[in-house]
CSV table of N, CA and C in Angstrom, one decimal:
chain,number,residue,atom,x,y,z
K,9,GLY,N,7.0,-30.2,8.5
K,9,GLY,CA,7.4,-28.8,8.4
K,9,GLY,C,8.5,-28.5,7.4
K,10,TRP,N,8.8,-27.3,7.2
K,10,TRP,CA,9.8,-26.9,6.2
K,10,TRP,C,11.2,-27.5,6.4
K,11,GLN,N,11.5,-27.6,7.7
K,11,GLN,CA,12.8,-28.2,8.1
K,11,GLN,C,13.1,-29.6,7.6
K,12,ASP,N,12.0,-30.3,7.4
K,12,ASP,CA,12.1,-31.7,6.9
K,12,ASP,C,12.3,-31.7,5.4
K,13,GLN,N,12.0,-30.6,4.7
K,13,GLN,CA,12.2,-30.5,3.3
K,13,GLN,C,13.4,-29.8,2.8
K,14,ALA,N,13.8,-28.8,3.7
K,14,ALA,CA,15.0,-28.0,3.3
K,14,ALA,C,16.3,-28.7,3.4
K,15,SER,N,17.2,-28.3,2.5
K,15,SER,CA,18.5,-28.9,2.5
K,15,SER,C,19.3,-28.2,3.7
K,16,PRO,N,20.3,-28.9,4.3
K,16,PRO,CA,21.1,-28.3,5.4
K,16,PRO,C,21.7,-27.0,5.0
K,17,ALA,N,22.1,-26.9,3.7
K,17,ALA,CA,22.7,-25.6,3.2
K,17,ALA,C,21.7,-24.5,3.3
K,18,ASP,N,20.4,-24.8,2.9
K,18,ASP,CA,19.4,-23.8,2.9
K,18,ASP,C,19.0,-23.4,4.3
K,19,ILE,N,18.9,-24.4,5.2
K,19,ILE,CA,18.6,-24.1,6.6
K,19,ILE,C,19.6,-23.1,7.1
K,20,ASP,N,20.9,-23.4,6.8
K,20,ASP,CA,22.0,-22.5,7.3
K,20,ASP,C,21.9,-21.1,6.7
K,21,ARG,N,21.5,-21.0,5.4
K,21,ARG,CA,21.3,-19.7,4.8
K,21,ARG,C,20.2,-18.9,5.5
K,22,LEU,N,19.1,-19.6,5.9
K,22,LEU,CA,18.1,-18.9,6.6
K,22,LEU,C,18.5,-18.5,8.0
K,23,VAL,N,19.2,-19.3,8.6
K,23,VAL,CA,19.8,-18.9,10.0
K,23,VAL,C,20.7,-17.7,9.8
K,24,GLN,N,21.5,-17.6,8.8
K,24,GLN,CA,22.4,-16.6,8.5
K,24,GLN,C,21.8,-15.3,7.9
K,25,LEU,N,20.4,-15.3,7.7
K,25,LEU,CA,19.8,-14.2,7.0
K,25,LEU,C,20.0,-12.9,7.7
K,26,PRO,N,20.0,-12.7,9.0
K,26,PRO,CA,20.3,-11.4,9.5
K,26,PRO,C,21.7,-10.9,9.2
K,27,HIS,N,22.7,-11.8,9.2
K,27,HIS,CA,24.1,-11.3,8.8
K,27,HIS,C,24.2,-11.0,7.3
K,28,ILE,N,23.5,-11.9,6.5
K,28,ILE,CA,23.6,-11.7,5.0
K,28,ILE,C,22.9,-10.4,4.7
K,29,ARG,N,21.8,-10.1,5.4
K,29,ARG,CA,21.0,-8.9,5.2
K,29,ARG,C,21.8,-7.7,5.5
K,30,ALA,N,22.5,-7.7,6.7
K,30,ALA,CA,23.3,-6.6,7.1
K,30,ALA,C,24.4,-6.3,6.1
K,31,ALA,N,25.1,-7.4,5.6
K,31,ALA,CA,26.2,-7.2,4.7
K,31,ALA,C,25.7,-6.7,3.3
K,32,ALA,N,24.5,-7.1,2.9
K,32,ALA,CA,23.9,-6.7,1.6
K,32,ALA,C,23.5,-5.2,1.7
K,33,ILE,N,22.9,-4.8,2.8
K,33,ILE,CA,22.5,-3.4,3.0
K,33,ILE,C,23.8,-2.5,3.0
K,34,ALA,N,24.8,-2.9,3.8
K,34,ALA,CA,26.0,-2.2,3.8
K,34,ALA,C,26.7,-2.0,2.4
K,35,ASP,N,26.7,-3.1,1.7
K,35,ASP,CA,27.2,-3.0,0.3
K,35,ASP,C,26.4,-2.1,-0.6
K,36,ALA,N,25.0,-2.1,-0.4
K,36,ALA,CA,24.2,-1.2,-1.2
K,36,ALA,C,24.4,0.2,-0.9
K,37,GLN,N,24.7,0.5,0.4
K,37,GLN,CA,24.9,1.9,0.8
K,37,GLN,C,26.2,2.4,0.4
K,38,ARG,N,27.2,1.6,0.2
K,38,ARG,CA,28.6,2.0,-0.1
K,38,ARG,C,28.7,2.2,-1.6
K,39,GLY,N,28.0,1.5,-2.5
K,39,GLY,CA,28.4,1.5,-3.9
K,39,GLY,C,27.4,2.1,-4.8
K,40,GLU,N,27.7,2.0,-6.0
K,40,GLU,CA,26.9,2.4,-7.1
K,40,GLU,C,26.0,1.3,-7.6
K,41,GLY,N,24.8,1.6,-7.8
K,41,GLY,CA,23.8,0.6,-8.3
K,41,GLY,C,23.0,1.2,-9.4
K,42,ARG,N,21.9,0.4,-9.7
K,42,ARG,CA,21.0,0.8,-10.7
K,42,ARG,C,19.6,0.8,-10.2
K,43,GLY,N,18.8,1.7,-10.6
K,43,GLY,CA,17.4,1.8,-10.1
K,43,GLY,C,17.3,2.9,-9.0
K,44,ASP,N,16.1,3.0,-8.5
K,44,ASP,CA,15.7,4.0,-7.5
K,44,ASP,C,16.2,3.5,-6.1
K,45,PHE,N,17.3,4.0,-5.6
K,45,PHE,CA,17.8,3.7,-4.3
K,45,PHE,C,16.8,3.9,-3.2
K,46,ARG,N,15.9,5.0,-3.4
K,46,ARG,CA,15.0,5.4,-2.3
K,46,ARG,C,14.0,4.3,-2.0
K,47,VAL,N,13.8,3.3,-2.9
K,47,VAL,CA,12.9,2.2,-2.7
K,47,VAL,C,13.4,1.3,-1.6
K,48,LEU,N,14.7,1.1,-1.5
K,48,LEU,CA,15.3,0.2,-0.5
K,48,LEU,C,15.0,0.5,0.9
K,49,PRO,N,15.1,1.7,1.5
K,49,PRO,CA,14.7,1.9,2.8
K,49,PRO,C,13.2,1.7,3.1
K,50,ARG,N,12.4,2.1,2.1
K,50,ARG,CA,10.9,1.9,2.2
K,50,ARG,C,10.6,0.4,2.4
K,51,VAL,N,11.4,-0.5,1.7
K,51,VAL,CA,11.1,-1.9,1.8
K,51,VAL,C,11.8,-2.6,2.9
K,52,LEU,N,13.0,-2.2,3.2
K,52,LEU,CA,13.9,-2.9,4.1
K,52,LEU,C,13.8,-2.4,5.5
K,53,GLU,N,13.4,-1.2,5.8
K,53,GLU,CA,13.4,-0.7,7.1
K,53,GLU,C,12.2,-1.1,8.0
K,54,PRO,N,11.0,-1.2,7.4
K,54,PRO,CA,9.9,-1.6,8.3
K,54,PRO,C,10.1,-2.9,9.0
K,55,GLU,N,9.8,-3.0,10.3
K,55,GLU,CA,9.8,-4.3,11.0
K,55,GLU,C,8.8,-5.2,10.4
K,56,GLY,N,9.3,-6.5,10.2
K,56,GLY,CA,8.3,-7.5,9.6
K,56,GLY,C,7.3,-7.8,10.6
K,57,ARG,N,6.1,-8.0,10.1
K,57,ARG,CA,4.9,-8.4,11.0
K,57,ARG,C,4.2,-9.6,10.5
K,58,ALA,N,3.5,-10.2,11.3
K,58,ALA,CA,2.7,-11.4,10.9
K,58,ALA,C,1.6,-11.0,10.0
K,59,VAL,N,1.3,-11.9,9.1
K,59,VAL,CA,0.2,-11.8,8.1
K,59,VAL,C,-0.5,-13.1,8.1
K,60,PRO,N,-1.8,-13.2,8.4
K,60,PRO,CA,-2.5,-14.4,8.4
K,60,PRO,C,-2.7,-15.0,6.9
K,61,ALA,N,-2.8,-16.3,6.8
K,61,ALA,CA,-2.8,-16.9,5.5
K,61,ALA,C,-3.9,-16.3,4.6
K,62,ARG,N,-5.1,-16.1,5.2
K,62,ARG,CA,-6.2,-15.6,4.3
K,62,ARG,C,-5.9,-14.2,3.7
K,63,ALA,N,-5.1,-13.4,4.4
K,63,ALA,CA,-4.7,-12.1,3.9
K,63,ALA,C,-3.6,-12.2,2.8
K,64,LEU,N,-2.9,-13.3,2.8
K,64,LEU,CA,-1.8,-13.5,1.8
K,64,LEU,C,-2.4,-13.9,0.4
K,65,MET,N,-3.5,-14.6,0.5
K,65,MET,CA,-4.0,-15.2,-0.7
K,65,MET,C,-4.6,-14.2,-1.7
K,66,GLY,N,-4.3,-14.5,-3.0
K,66,GLY,CA,-4.7,-13.6,-4.1
K,66,GLY,C,-3.6,-13.1,-5.0
K,67,ASN,N,-3.9,-12.2,-5.8
K,67,ASN,CA,-3.0,-11.6,-6.8
K,67,ASN,C,-2.3,-10.5,-6.2
K,68,TRP,N,-1.0,-10.3,-6.5
K,68,TRP,CA,-0.1,-9.3,-6.0
K,68,TRP,C,0.7,-8.7,-7.2
K,69,ARG,N,1.0,-7.4,-7.1
K,69,ARG,CA,2.0,-6.8,-7.9
K,69,ARG,C,3.4,-7.1,-7.2
K,70,CYS,N,4.4,-7.4,-7.9
K,70,CYS,CA,5.7,-7.7,-7.3
K,70,CYS,C,6.8,-7.2,-8.1
K,71,ARG,N,7.9,-6.8,-7.5
K,71,ARG,CA,9.1,-6.4,-8.2
K,71,ARG,C,10.3,-6.8,-7.3
K,72,GLN,N,11.4,-7.0,-8.0
K,72,GLN,CA,12.6,-7.6,-7.4
K,72,GLN,C,13.7,-6.5,-7.2
K,73,MET,N,14.5,-6.7,-6.2
K,73,MET,CA,15.7,-6.0,-5.9
K,73,MET,C,16.8,-6.9,-5.6
K,74,LYS,N,18.0,-6.6,-6.0
K,74,LYS,CA,19.2,-7.4,-5.7
K,74,LYS,C,20.2,-6.5,-5.0
K,75,LEU,N,20.7,-7.0,-3.9
K,75,LEU,CA,21.7,-6.3,-3.1
K,75,LEU,C,23.0,-7.1,-3.0
K,76,GLY,N,24.1,-6.4,-3.2
K,76,GLY,CA,25.4,-7.0,-2.9
K,76,GLY,C,26.0,-7.8,-4.0
K,77,ARG,N,27.2,-8.1,-3.9
K,77,ARG,CA,28.0,-9.0,-4.8
K,77,ARG,C,28.2,-8.4,-6.2
K,78,MET,N,27.5,-8.8,-7.2
K,78,MET,CA,27.9,-8.3,-8.6
K,78,MET,C,27.7,-6.8,-8.8
K,79,SER,N,26.7,-6.3,-8.1
K,79,SER,CA,26.3,-4.8,-8.2
K,79,SER,C,25.9,-4.5,-6.8
K,80,SER,N,26.2,-3.2,-6.4
K,80,SER,CA,25.9,-2.8,-5.0
K,80,SER,C,24.4,-3.0,-4.8
K,81,TYR,N,23.6,-2.6,-5.7
K,81,TYR,CA,22.2,-2.8,-5.7
K,81,TYR,C,21.6,-2.7,-7.1
K,82,MET,N,20.4,-3.3,-7.2
K,82,MET,CA,19.7,-3.2,-8.5
K,82,MET,C,18.2,-3.2,-8.1
K,83,VAL,N,17.5,-2.1,-8.3
K,83,VAL,CA,16.1,-2.1,-8.1
K,83,VAL,C,15.4,-2.1,-9.4
K,84,TYR,N,14.7,-3.1,-9.7
K,84,TYR,CA,14.0,-3.2,-11.0
K,84,TYR,C,12.7,-2.4,-11.0
K,85,ASP,N,12.5,-1.6,-12.0
K,85,ASP,CA,11.4,-0.7,-12.1
K,85,ASP,C,10.1,-1.5,-12.4
K,86,ALA,N,10.2,-2.5,-13.2
K,86,ALA,CA,9.0,-3.2,-13.7
K,86,ALA,C,8.3,-4.0,-12.6
K,87,TRP,N,7.0,-3.9,-12.6
K,87,TRP,CA,6.2,-4.7,-11.7
K,87,TRP,C,5.6,-5.9,-12.4
K,88,PHE,N,5.5,-7.0,-11.8
K,88,PHE,CA,5.1,-8.2,-12.4
K,88,PHE,C,3.9,-8.8,-11.6
K,89,THR,N,3.3,-9.9,-12.0
K,89,THR,CA,2.2,-10.5,-11.4
K,89,THR,C,2.7,-11.7,-10.5
K,90,CYS,N,2.4,-11.6,-9.2
K,90,CYS,CA,2.6,-12.7,-8.3
K,90,CYS,C,1.3,-13.2,-7.8
K,91,ASN,N,1.3,-14.4,-7.3
K,91,ASN,CA,0.0,-15.0,-6.8
K,91,ASN,C,0.3,-15.9,-5.6
K,92,ILE,N,-0.5,-15.9,-4.6
K,92,ILE,CA,-0.4,-16.8,-3.5
K,92,ILE,C,-1.8,-17.5,-3.4
K,93,ARG,N,-1.8,-18.8,-3.4
K,93,ARG,CA,-3.0,-19.5,-3.5
K,93,ARG,C,-2.9,-20.8,-2.7
K,94,PRO,N,-4.0,-21.4,-2.2
K,94,PRO,CA,-4.0,-22.7,-1.6
K,94,PRO,C,-3.6,-23.8,-2.6
K,95,TYR,N,-2.8,-24.7,-2.1
K,95,TYR,CA,-2.3,-25.8,-3.0
K,95,TYR,C,-1.8,-26.9,-2.1
K,96,LYS,N,-2.4,-28.1,-2.3
K,96,LYS,CA,-2.1,-29.3,-1.6
K,96,LYS,C,-2.0,-29.1,0.0
K,97,GLY,N,-3.0,-28.4,0.5
K,97,GLY,CA,-3.0,-28.2,1.9
K,97,GLY,C,-2.2,-27.1,2.5
K,98,GLY,N,-1.5,-26.4,1.6
K,98,GLY,CA,-0.6,-25.3,2.0
K,98,GLY,C,-0.8,-24.1,1.2
K,99,LEU,N,0.2,-23.2,1.1
K,99,LEU,CA,0.1,-22.0,0.3
K,99,LEU,C,1.3,-22.1,-0.8
K,100,LEU,N,0.9,-21.8,-2.0
K,100,LEU,CA,1.9,-21.7,-3.1
K,100,LEU,C,2.1,-20.3,-3.5
K,101,LEU,N,3.3,-19.8,-3.6
K,101,LEU,CA,3.7,-18.5,-4.1
K,101,LEU,C,4.3,-18.6,-5.4
K,102,GLN,N,3.9,-17.8,-6.4
K,102,GLN,CA,4.4,-17.9,-7.7
K,102,GLN,C,4.6,-16.5,-8.3
K,103,LYS,N,5.8,-16.2,-8.9
K,103,LYS,CA,6.0,-15.0,-9.7
K,103,LYS,C,5.7,-15.5,-11.1
K,104,MET,N,4.6,-15.0,-11.7
K,104,MET,CA,4.1,-15.5,-12.9
K,104,MET,C,4.8,-15.1,-14.2
K,105,ASN,N,5.4,-14.0,-14.2
K,105,ASN,CA,6.0,-13.5,-15.5
K,105,ASN,C,7.3,-12.7,-15.2
K,106,GLY,N,7.9,-12.2,-16.3
K,106,GLY,CA,9.2,-11.6,-16.2
K,106,GLY,C,10.3,-12.5,-16.7
K,107,SER,N,11.5,-12.0,-16.8
K,107,SER,CA,12.6,-12.9,-17.2
K,107,SER,C,13.1,-13.8,-16.1
K,108,GLN,N,12.8,-13.5,-14.8
K,108,GLN,CA,13.2,-14.3,-13.7
K,108,GLN,C,11.9,-14.7,-13.0
K,109,ARG,N,11.5,-15.9,-13.0
K,109,ARG,CA,10.3,-16.4,-12.3
K,109,ARG,C,10.7,-17.3,-11.1
K,110,PHE,N,9.7,-17.5,-10.2
K,110,PHE,CA,9.9,-18.4,-9.1
K,110,PHE,C,8.6,-19.0,-8.7
K,111,VAL,N,8.7,-20.2,-8.0
K,111,VAL,CA,7.5,-20.8,-7.5
K,111,VAL,C,8.0,-21.6,-6.2
K,112,GLY,N,7.1,-21.6,-5.2
K,112,GLY,CA,7.5,-22.4,-4.0
K,112,GLY,C,6.4,-22.3,-3.0
K,113,PHE,N,6.6,-23.1,-1.9
K,113,PHE,CA,5.6,-23.2,-0.9
K,113,PHE,C,5.9,-22.3,0.3
K,114,LEU,N,4.9,-21.8,1.0
K,114,LEU,CA,5.0,-21.0,2.2
K,114,LEU,C,4.7,-21.8,3.4
K,115,PHE,N,5.5,-21.7,4.5
K,115,PHE,CA,5.3,-22.4,5.7
K,115,PHE,C,5.2,-21.4,6.8
K,116,PRO,N,4.2,-21.5,7.7
K,116,PRO,CA,4.2,-20.5,8.8
K,116,PRO,C,5.3,-20.8,9.8
K,117,GLU,N,5.9,-19.7,10.3
K,117,GLU,CA,7.1,-19.8,11.2
K,117,GLU,C,7.2,-18.6,12.0
K,118,ASN,N,6.8,-18.7,13.3
K,118,ASN,CA,7.0,-17.6,14.3
K,118,ASN,C,6.5,-16.2,13.8
K,119,GLY,N,5.3,-16.2,13.2
K,119,GLY,CA,4.6,-15.0,12.8
K,119,GLY,C,5.0,-14.6,11.4
K,120,ALA,N,6.0,-15.2,10.8
K,120,ALA,CA,6.4,-15.0,9.4
K,120,ALA,C,6.1,-16.2,8.5
K,121,TRP,N,6.5,-16.2,7.3
K,121,TRP,CA,6.4,-17.4,6.4
K,121,TRP,C,7.7,-17.7,5.8
K,122,VAL,N,8.1,-19.0,5.9
K,122,VAL,CA,9.3,-19.5,5.3
K,122,VAL,C,8.9,-19.9,3.9
K,123,TYR,N,9.7,-19.4,2.9
K,123,TYR,CA,9.5,-19.8,1.5
K,123,TYR,C,10.5,-20.8,1.1
K,124,LEU,N,10.1,-21.9,0.5
K,124,LEU,CA,11.0,-22.9,-0.1
K,124,LEU,C,10.5,-23.0,-1.6
K,125,GLY,N,11.4,-22.6,-2.5
K,125,GLY,CA,11.1,-22.7,-3.9
K,125,GLY,C,12.3,-22.7,-4.8
K,126,ALA,N,12.0,-22.4,-6.1
K,126,ALA,CA,13.1,-22.4,-7.1
K,126,ALA,C,12.8,-21.4,-8.1
K,127,SER,N,13.9,-20.9,-8.6
K,127,SER,CA,13.8,-19.9,-9.7
K,127,SER,C,14.0,-20.5,-11.1
K,128,SER,N,13.5,-19.9,-12.1
K,128,SER,CA,13.7,-20.3,-13.4
K,128,SER,C,13.6,-19.1,-14.3
K,129,ALA,N,14.2,-19.2,-15.5
K,129,ALA,CA,14.2,-18.1,-16.5
K,129,ALA,C,13.1,-18.3,-17.4
K,130,ARG,N,12.6,-17.2,-18.0
K,130,ARG,CA,11.6,-17.2,-19.0
K,130,ARG,C,12.0,-18.2,-20.1
K,131,GLY,N,11.1,-19.0,-20.5
K,131,GLY,CA,11.4,-20.0,-21.6
K,131,GLY,C,11.8,-21.3,-21.1
K,132,GLU,N,12.2,-21.4,-19.8
K,132,GLU,CA,12.6,-22.7,-19.2
K,132,GLU,C,11.3,-23.3,-18.5
K,133,PRO,N,11.2,-24.6,-18.3
K,133,PRO,CA,10.1,-25.1,-17.5
K,133,PRO,C,10.3,-24.6,-16.1
K,134,TRP,N,9.2,-24.6,-15.3
K,134,TRP,CA,9.2,-24.2,-13.9
K,134,TRP,C,10.1,-25.2,-13.2
K,135,HIS,N,11.0,-24.7,-12.3
K,135,HIS,CA,11.8,-25.6,-11.5
K,135,HIS,C,11.2,-25.9,-10.2
K,136,ASN,N,11.4,-27.0,-9.7
K,136,ASN,CA,11.0,-27.4,-8.3
K,136,ASN,C,12.1,-27.3,-7.3
K,137,TYR,N,11.8,-27.1,-6.1
K,137,TYR,CA,12.8,-27.1,-5.0
K,137,TYR,C,13.4,-28.5,-4.9
K,138,SER,N,14.7,-28.6,-4.9
K,138,SER,CA,15.3,-30.0,-4.9
K,138,SER,C,15.4,-30.4,-3.4
K,139,GLY,N,15.8,-29.5,-2.5
K,139,GLY,CA,15.8,-29.8,-1.1
K,139,GLY,C,16.5,-31.1,-0.7
K,140,ARG,N,15.9,-31.8,0.2
K,140,ARG,CA,16.5,-33.1,0.6
K,140,ARG,C,16.0,-34.2,-0.3
K,141,SER,N,16.6,-34.2,-1.5
K,141,SER,CA,16.3,-35.2,-2.5
K,141,SER,C,16.6,-36.6,-2.1
K,142,PRO,N,15.6,-37.5,-2.3
K,142,PRO,CA,15.8,-38.9,-1.8
K,142,PRO,C,16.8,-39.7,-2.7
K,143,ALA,N,17.2,-39.1,-3.9
K,143,ALA,CA,18.1,-39.9,-4.8
K,143,ALA,C,19.5,-39.9,-4.2
K,144,ILE,N,20.1,-41.0,-4.3
K,144,ILE,CA,21.5,-41.1,-3.8
K,144,ILE,C,22.4,-40.2,-4.7
K,145,GLY,N,23.2,-39.4,-4.1
K,145,GLY,CA,24.1,-38.5,-4.8
K,145,GLY,C,23.5,-37.3,-5.4
K,146,ALA,N,22.2,-37.1,-5.2
K,146,ALA,CA,21.5,-35.9,-5.8
K,146,ALA,C,22.1,-34.6,-5.2
K,147,GLN,N,22.2,-33.6,-6.0
K,147,GLN,CA,22.8,-32.3,-5.6
K,147,GLN,C,21.6,-31.3,-5.5
K,148,THR,N,21.8,-30.4,-4.6
K,148,THR,CA,20.9,-29.3,-4.7
K,148,THR,C,21.3,-28.4,-5.8
K,149,THR,N,20.4,-27.6,-6.3
K,149,THR,CA,20.7,-26.8,-7.5
K,149,THR,C,20.8,-25.3,-7.1
K,150,PRO,N,21.5,-24.6,-8.0
K,150,PRO,CA,21.6,-23.1,-7.7
K,150,PRO,C,20.3,-22.4,-7.9
K,151,ASP,N,19.3,-23.1,-8.4
K,151,ASP,CA,18.0,-22.5,-8.6
K,151,ASP,C,17.2,-22.6,-7.3
K,152,ASP,N,17.6,-23.4,-6.3
K,152,ASP,CA,16.9,-23.5,-5.0
K,152,ASP,C,16.9,-22.2,-4.3
K,153,GLN,N,15.7,-21.9,-3.7
K,153,GLN,CA,15.6,-20.7,-2.9
K,153,GLN,C,15.0,-21.0,-1.5
K,154,ILE,N,15.4,-20.2,-0.5
K,154,ILE,CA,14.8,-20.2,0.8
K,154,ILE,C,14.7,-18.8,1.2
K,155,GLY,N,13.6,-18.4,1.8
K,155,GLY,CA,13.4,-17.0,2.2
K,155,GLY,C,12.4,-16.8,3.3
K,156,LEU,N,12.3,-15.6,3.7
K,156,LEU,CA,11.4,-15.2,4.7
K,156,LEU,C,10.4,-14.1,4.2
K,157,LEU,N,9.1,-14.4,4.3
K,157,LEU,CA,8.1,-13.5,3.9
K,157,LEU,C,7.4,-12.9,5.1
K,158,ALA,N,7.3,-11.5,5.1
K,158,ALA,CA,6.6,-10.9,6.2
K,158,ALA,C,5.9,-9.6,5.7
K,159,GLY,N,4.9,-9.2,6.5
K,159,GLY,CA,4.2,-8.0,6.2
K,159,GLY,C,5.0,-6.8,6.6
K,160,ILE,N,4.9,-5.7,5.8
K,160,ILE,CA,5.6,-4.4,6.1
K,160,ILE,C,4.6,-3.3,6.0
K,161,GLY,N,3.4,-3.5,5.9
K,161,GLY,CA,2.3,-2.5,5.8
K,161,GLY,C,1.0,-3.1,5.3
K,162,ASN,N,0.0,-2.3,5.2
K,162,ASN,CA,-1.2,-2.8,4.7
K,162,ASN,C,-1.1,-3.2,3.2
K,163,ASN,N,-1.4,-4.4,2.9
K,163,ASN,CA,-1.2,-4.9,1.5
K,163,ASN,C,0.2,-4.7,1.0
K,164,HIS,N,1.1,-4.9,1.8
K,164,HIS,CA,2.5,-4.7,1.5
K,164,HIS,C,3.4,-5.7,2.2
K,165,LEU,N,4.1,-6.5,1.4
K,165,LEU,CA,4.9,-7.6,1.9
K,165,LEU,C,6.3,-7.5,1.4
K,166,ARG,N,7.2,-8.2,2.1
K,166,ARG,CA,8.6,-8.3,1.7
K,166,ARG,C,9.1,-9.7,1.8
K,167,LEU,N,9.7,-10.2,0.8
K,167,LEU,CA,10.3,-11.6,0.8
K,167,LEU,C,11.8,-11.4,0.6
K,168,GLU,N,12.5,-11.9,1.6
K,168,GLU,CA,14.0,-11.8,1.6
K,168,GLU,C,14.6,-13.2,1.3
K,169,ILE,N,15.4,-13.3,0.3
K,169,ILE,CA,16.0,-14.6,-0.2
K,169,ILE,C,17.5,-14.4,-0.2
K,170,PRO,N,18.2,-15.1,0.8
K,170,PRO,CA,19.6,-15.1,0.7
K,170,PRO,C,20.0,-15.8,-0.6
K,171,ALA,N,20.7,-15.1,-1.4
K,171,ALA,CA,20.9,-15.5,-2.8
K,171,ALA,C,22.1,-16.4,-2.9
K,172,VAL,N,22.2,-17.3,-3.9
K,172,VAL,CA,23.3,-18.1,-4.2
K,172,VAL,C,23.9,-17.7,-5.6
K,173,GLN,N,23.2,-16.9,-6.3
K,173,GLN,CA,23.7,-16.4,-7.6
K,173,GLN,C,23.5,-14.9,-7.7
K,174,GLU,N,24.4,-14.2,-8.4
K,174,GLU,CA,24.3,-12.8,-8.7
K,174,GLU,C,24.4,-11.8,-7.6
K,175,SER,N,23.8,-12.1,-6.4
K,175,SER,CA,23.7,-11.1,-5.3
K,175,SER,C,23.9,-11.8,-4.0
K,176,LEU,N,24.0,-11.0,-2.9
K,176,LEU,CA,23.9,-11.5,-1.6
K,176,LEU,C,22.5,-11.8,-1.1
K,177,LEU,N,21.6,-10.8,-1.5
K,177,LEU,CA,20.3,-10.9,-1.0
K,177,LEU,C,19.3,-10.4,-2.1
K,178,ASP,N,18.4,-11.2,-2.4
K,178,ASP,CA,17.3,-10.9,-3.3
K,178,ASP,C,16.1,-10.5,-2.4
K,179,VAL,N,15.5,-9.4,-2.8
K,179,VAL,CA,14.3,-8.9,-2.0
K,179,VAL,C,13.2,-8.7,-3.1
K,180,VAL,N,12.0,-9.3,-2.7
K,180,VAL,CA,10.8,-9.1,-3.6
K,180,VAL,C,9.8,-8.3,-2.8
K,181,GLU,N,9.3,-7.2,-3.4
K,181,GLU,CA,8.3,-6.3,-2.8
K,181,GLU,C,7.0,-6.7,-3.4
K,182,PHE,N,6.0,-6.9,-2.6
K,182,PHE,CA,4.6,-7.2,-3.0
K,182,PHE,C,3.7,-6.1,-2.6
K,183,THR,N,2.8,-5.6,-3.5
K,183,THR,CA,1.7,-4.7,-3.1
K,183,THR,C,0.5,-5.0,-3.8
K,184,ARG,N,-0.6,-4.5,-3.3
K,184,ARG,CA,-1.9,-4.6,-4.1
K,184,ARG,C,-2.8,-3.4,-3.6
């Protein structure tokens, strides 16, 4: 399972997700940000629901939002291509383009999906999740990501990633 691969710090970030989420939303509501603020309630308010693996697979349009820390909120207008596909007996999630890309595995967890992956910038090679690296003295990287993916409507998903850089919470909206 994902717990065997995730670093203790990432497991703790996922456990703290409800608190991080609340702080990030409060920060977004208090301050000045960039982008269409009206998107945030549409993506953050729906209760997450289970989505079977077969409904996840395929191409998606996706866009990112960042809440808290450096800016109260940032809703990116541009939509990019994301893909969820079978890979090595599981599901692989990949944001294919844009200046910030990511790739990682999805693991079923209590009706939602835990995401373990890593971010990379355009022009860099794809980064892998470092997690519980077997190398002595290995460090986790700031590119490591853990998150929770859930359905929020028909062909509408939300991935919440407690961030370690730039923001408190990164949110990715998926539609098709």
